[in-house]
């Protein structure tokens, strides 16, 4: 080992039971290994995953639980084998911190699909048997492979949501060639993921239509986010006017919703990418087969694509819409997230408020 930082207290906020209520908590990080990077966390985005595991919704939460997997900060120490990072660099950590590094998917740098299972950033079991703890904390120690360079001219607060919300929509858009200028994109849902799909669509030169159940989001979709069109999906006349007009759809909605009305909007050979998690997906097979349409699923992305996305956002000046909050507001922020009362991503100011 290169360091004995495991004796150093790490300050975080943790849930201690299924109520999910977070409170201050001290713990130790592992020692810095030769391939590790120690990052002083300055910002951490708030994702719905933080709600899921802090409240034991899946029944597998390991308490005390420190959430947070949209992590941005400054490198404070590097192991002896680390060449990509130096002290003072801006760096990020996303939804996983380890994988087998030996399977087909790891070799292709799509570690998110590791055959032996990726190690998630919090509430996961790392290779040494310890439970991972996330970004609602003062620092984190991660193998260099799962750390990402953030250009110095890109704000760290804005970088944090890219590590989950951003990459979750960027990955299927790139995989299915949704970066062809002049093509048409529909975005279902306008939350943390949906607003990033709109921003990427515009950066790629697409004609972007937002599909939402709420007319209240129209002005922001068009004026703030730059969408070309806004359609209320419950309005049958508006939907009929879009029939067979979209090359791609990115569906970010996790609530249950019908799929056939949206499938009918795709052109021949159109692609429908699902990144939300409704409880079921039901549609008529004819709506898929006729027109040679494709229904695809996706979650986050591999390390190569994550770095590519960060660099793209810096070059194209693509920034998430964020609301920066102190760590003391985390419980209220999580409640507001459940109520969908956020535009469009909460980011915790760890550096200035975690004391």
XYZ file of C-alpha atoms in Angstrom:
355
model
C 0.000 0.000 0.000
C 1.119 3.551 -0.743
C -0.644 5.268 2.137
C -2.269 4.750 5.489
C -5.253 7.001 4.800
C -7.558 4.341 6.220
C -6.749 5.768 9.661
C -8.042 9.142 8.559
C -11.635 9.955 9.405
C -13.937 10.504 6.456
C -16.959 12.650 7.289
C -20.197 11.777 5.563
C -23.954 11.731 5.876
C -25.547 8.318 6.191
C -28.903 6.620 6.511
C -28.967 4.205 9.441
C -32.339 2.533 8.870
C -35.108 2.235 6.223
C -36.534 5.635 7.152
C -33.759 6.896 4.903
C -33.123 9.908 7.113
C -29.536 11.051 6.706
C -27.338 12.336 9.518
C -23.603 12.984 10.086
C -21.432 9.868 10.190
C -17.690 9.274 10.447
C -15.954 6.291 8.868
C -12.607 5.242 7.379
C -11.744 4.851 3.724
C -9.393 2.110 2.574
C -5.661 2.809 2.309
C -4.474 4.353 -0.939
C -3.202 1.562 -3.175
C -0.606 1.899 -5.915
C -3.324 2.254 -8.600
C -5.687 4.404 -6.548
C -6.695 8.045 -6.639
C -7.872 9.881 -3.526
C -10.328 12.644 -4.378
C -11.442 15.468 -2.132
C -15.139 15.667 -2.964
C -16.399 19.160 -3.715
C -19.816 18.287 -5.173
C -22.183 15.324 -5.356
C -25.346 15.105 -7.412
C -28.540 13.675 -5.942
C -29.987 10.762 -7.921
C -33.146 8.706 -7.366
C -30.830 5.783 -6.607
C -30.013 7.619 -3.379
C -33.685 7.358 -2.408
C -33.942 3.697 -3.420
C -31.091 2.442 -1.280
C -31.271 4.847 1.639
C -34.892 3.722 2.114
C -34.245 0.019 1.408
C -36.762 -0.080 -1.431
C -35.027 -3.108 -2.973
C -34.571 -4.825 0.391
C -30.779 -5.068 0.133
C -29.566 -1.889 1.839
C -26.516 -2.200 4.078
C -26.602 0.305 6.930
C -25.092 2.692 7.746
C -25.413 3.716 4.109
C -23.646 6.718 2.575
C -25.343 7.487 -0.784
C -24.127 9.438 -3.782
C -22.722 8.344 -7.155
C -22.410 11.615 -9.064
C -19.092 12.707 -7.597
C -16.811 15.582 -8.577
C -13.777 16.930 -6.804
C -10.050 17.552 -6.688
C -7.305 14.933 -6.585
C -5.466 15.105 -3.266
C -3.251 11.992 -3.514
C -2.293 9.385 -6.123
C -0.746 5.927 -5.923
C 2.719 5.156 -7.249
C 1.405 3.529 -10.459
C -1.024 6.320 -11.345
C -0.061 8.228 -14.476
C -3.351 9.746 -15.646
C -3.883 11.972 -12.623
C -1.807 14.282 -10.508
C -2.512 16.160 -7.302
C -4.737 19.165 -8.025
C -6.473 17.677 -11.066
C -10.252 17.872 -11.255
C -11.766 14.396 -11.286
C -15.066 12.562 -11.136
C -16.458 9.196 -10.060
C -19.693 7.695 -11.345
C -22.007 4.819 -10.567
C -19.408 2.057 -10.161
C -15.911 1.846 -8.706
C -14.700 -1.611 -9.680
C -15.177 -4.574 -12.017
C -13.338 -7.786 -12.857
C -11.194 -6.046 -15.531
C -10.819 -9.364 -17.323
C -14.085 -10.240 -19.064
C -15.091 -9.377 -22.612
C -17.004 -6.278 -21.537
C -14.254 -4.955 -19.296
C -11.740 -5.485 -22.089
C -14.012 -3.466 -24.376
C -14.209 -0.707 -21.725
C -17.918 -1.203 -21.145
C -17.360 -2.238 -17.544
C -20.937 -1.385 -16.638
C -21.797 -4.780 -18.191
C -19.016 -6.715 -16.406
C -19.810 -10.441 -16.519
C -18.875 -10.888 -12.870
C -20.791 -7.803 -11.840
C -19.607 -4.230 -11.446
C -19.068 -2.870 -7.936
C -21.462 0.024 -7.435
C -20.219 3.185 -5.777
C -22.318 2.833 -2.641
C -24.056 -0.127 -1.000
C -21.922 -2.501 -3.052
C -19.430 -5.150 -1.956
C -15.926 -4.290 -3.118
C -13.326 -6.889 -4.057
C -11.868 -6.752 -0.546
C -15.258 -7.536 1.012
C -15.950 -4.049 2.344
C -19.200 -2.177 1.718
C -18.759 0.793 -0.601
C -19.767 4.239 0.601
C -20.650 7.065 -1.743
C -20.226 10.742 -2.379
C -22.158 12.341 0.458
C -18.734 12.434 2.098
C -15.533 14.426 2.317
C -13.296 12.211 0.149
C -13.196 8.910 -1.716
C -10.469 6.447 -2.750
C -11.013 4.774 -6.142
C -8.925 2.760 -8.607
C -7.737 5.102 -11.353
C -9.596 3.155 -14.051
C -12.939 4.308 -12.607
C -11.972 7.969 -12.207
C -12.519 10.567 -14.909
C -10.700 13.737 -15.823
C -12.814 16.873 -15.651
C -11.370 19.772 -17.663
C -10.422 22.692 -15.425
C -12.711 25.042 -17.348
C -15.778 22.904 -16.627
C -17.506 23.740 -13.302
C -17.302 20.882 -10.813
C -20.880 21.469 -9.666
C -22.077 21.007 -13.239
C -19.834 17.998 -13.820
C -21.361 15.916 -11.019
C -24.720 15.104 -12.733
C -22.909 14.016 -15.889
C -21.608 10.946 -14.042
C -25.078 9.345 -13.904
C -27.856 11.432 -15.458
C -25.684 12.565 -18.338
C -24.083 9.267 -19.263
C -27.378 7.375 -18.900
C -28.798 9.204 -21.928
C -25.531 9.840 -23.780
C -24.696 6.126 -24.031
C -27.795 4.958 -25.955
C -27.746 8.090 -28.073
C -24.219 7.304 -29.233
C -24.783 3.550 -29.540
C -27.800 4.071 -31.791
C -26.363 6.920 -33.872
C -28.568 9.619 -32.402
C -25.896 12.198 -33.209
C -26.714 12.787 -36.864
C -27.453 16.485 -37.536
C -30.856 17.104 -39.038
C -32.469 13.953 -37.640
C -35.453 14.165 -35.299
C -35.469 13.142 -31.620
C -38.346 12.734 -29.202
C -37.655 12.920 -25.458
C -40.212 11.423 -23.079
C -40.026 12.945 -19.617
C -38.263 16.141 -18.624
C -36.482 15.407 -15.370
C -32.803 14.949 -14.581
C -32.268 12.505 -17.452
C -34.737 13.989 -19.928
C -33.359 17.500 -19.806
C -29.880 16.117 -20.542
C -31.260 14.198 -23.546
C -32.653 17.488 -24.850
C -29.319 19.230 -24.337
C -27.363 16.452 -26.059
C -29.888 16.367 -28.898
C -29.441 20.072 -29.559
C -25.639 19.771 -29.283
C -25.777 16.979 -31.887
C -27.805 19.177 -34.235
C -31.056 17.235 -33.924
C -34.595 18.548 -34.156
C -35.851 17.893 -30.616
C -39.448 17.330 -29.517
C -40.272 17.044 -25.814
C -43.160 14.705 -25.016
C -44.678 15.357 -21.608
C -47.885 14.793 -19.708
C -47.606 18.266 -18.173
C -48.236 21.454 -20.136
C -46.539 23.350 -17.289
C -43.129 22.310 -18.633
C -43.662 23.770 -22.088
C -42.051 27.166 -21.595
C -38.920 25.788 -19.956
C -38.588 23.015 -22.536
C -38.675 25.517 -25.384
C -36.988 28.603 -23.936
C -34.618 27.301 -21.270
C -33.578 23.982 -22.786
C -33.928 24.933 -26.444
C -36.278 22.173 -27.601
C -37.819 22.766 -31.022
C -41.268 21.483 -30.145
C -43.345 20.530 -27.119
C -46.210 18.039 -27.284
C -48.641 17.083 -24.534
C -48.689 13.300 -24.863
C -52.272 13.002 -23.583
C -53.516 15.203 -26.431
C -54.472 12.752 -29.168
C -54.573 15.423 -31.877
C -51.059 16.627 -31.087
C -49.782 13.045 -30.997
C -51.490 12.187 -34.278
C -49.766 15.162 -35.880
C -46.402 13.607 -34.945
C -47.167 10.183 -36.415
C -44.225 8.600 -38.259
C -42.090 11.730 -37.827
C -39.315 10.854 -35.361
C -36.056 9.060 -36.114
C -35.340 8.409 -32.442
C -37.023 8.433 -29.046
C -35.318 8.494 -25.650
C -37.766 7.455 -22.932
C -36.654 8.610 -19.483
C -39.980 8.093 -17.697
C -39.963 5.628 -14.809
C -43.673 5.837 -14.066
C -45.924 3.338 -15.832
C -47.124 4.635 -19.174
C -48.444 3.271 -22.497
C -45.872 2.522 -25.177
C -47.968 2.088 -28.322
C -48.778 5.813 -28.728
C -45.068 6.632 -28.667
C -44.053 3.750 -30.937
C -46.417 5.153 -33.563
C -44.364 8.350 -33.683
C -41.266 6.596 -35.031
C -40.370 6.549 -38.701
C -39.477 3.316 -40.470
C -36.343 1.841 -38.838
C -36.712 4.264 -35.936
C -35.060 3.541 -32.582
C -36.773 3.708 -29.189
C -34.277 3.767 -26.297
C -35.645 3.051 -22.826
C -33.577 4.338 -19.895
C -36.330 4.688 -17.291
C -37.632 1.865 -15.107
C -41.416 1.484 -15.373
C -42.787 -1.621 -13.685
C -43.681 -3.163 -17.045
C -43.316 -2.587 -20.773
C -46.349 -3.483 -22.880
C -46.907 -2.761 -26.554
C -48.360 -4.422 -29.623
C -45.718 -6.502 -31.449
C -47.116 -5.139 -34.695
C -46.016 -1.643 -33.679
C -42.460 -2.930 -33.447
C -42.399 -5.244 -36.462
C -44.151 -2.980 -38.910
C -41.635 -0.373 -39.899
C -38.643 -2.405 -38.667
C -38.427 -0.433 -35.432
C -35.960 -1.127 -32.648
C -36.641 -1.093 -28.898
C -33.426 -0.851 -26.875
C -32.522 -0.593 -23.214
C -29.505 1.002 -21.586
C -27.918 1.890 -18.241
C -25.083 4.390 -17.689
C -21.970 3.525 -19.712
C -18.416 2.255 -19.859
C -15.375 4.198 -18.720
C -14.292 5.090 -22.251
C -17.654 6.621 -23.117
C -17.952 8.453 -19.800
C -14.676 10.269 -20.449
C -15.750 10.951 -24.025
C -19.007 12.483 -22.775
C -17.269 14.717 -20.237
C -14.893 15.985 -22.913
C -17.816 16.548 -25.301
C -19.721 18.571 -22.705
C -16.680 20.723 -22.010
C -16.002 21.325 -25.710
C -19.638 22.042 -26.590
C -20.452 23.920 -23.359
C -23.235 21.529 -22.416
C -24.198 22.112 -18.784
C -26.909 20.428 -16.702
C -29.518 22.650 -15.063
C -28.719 22.340 -11.367
C -29.851 23.553 -7.976
C -26.907 23.641 -5.576
C -27.824 22.860 -1.965
C -25.952 22.414 1.342
C -25.558 18.933 2.821
C -27.867 20.004 5.652
C -30.664 20.220 3.049
C -30.109 16.668 1.780
C -33.148 15.101 3.470
C -35.459 17.792 2.166
C -33.882 17.536 -1.287
C -34.550 13.788 -1.359
C -38.181 14.418 -0.419
C -38.487 16.995 -3.175
C -36.908 14.534 -5.615
C -39.576 11.965 -4.757
C -42.212 14.636 -5.431
C -40.446 15.589 -8.699
C -39.963 19.091 -7.371
C -36.525 19.810 -8.829
C -35.306 21.609 -11.949
C -33.464 19.519 -12.920
C -30.761 18.080 -10.667
C -29.834 18.761 -7.071
C -26.104 19.036 -6.419
C -24.720 19.068 -2.883
C -21.986 21.607 -2.140
C -19.851 19.160 -0.167
C -16.747 21.341 0.025
C -18.369 24.330 1.689
C -21.087 22.719 3.812
C -19.858 19.321 5.017
C -18.088 20.245 8.236
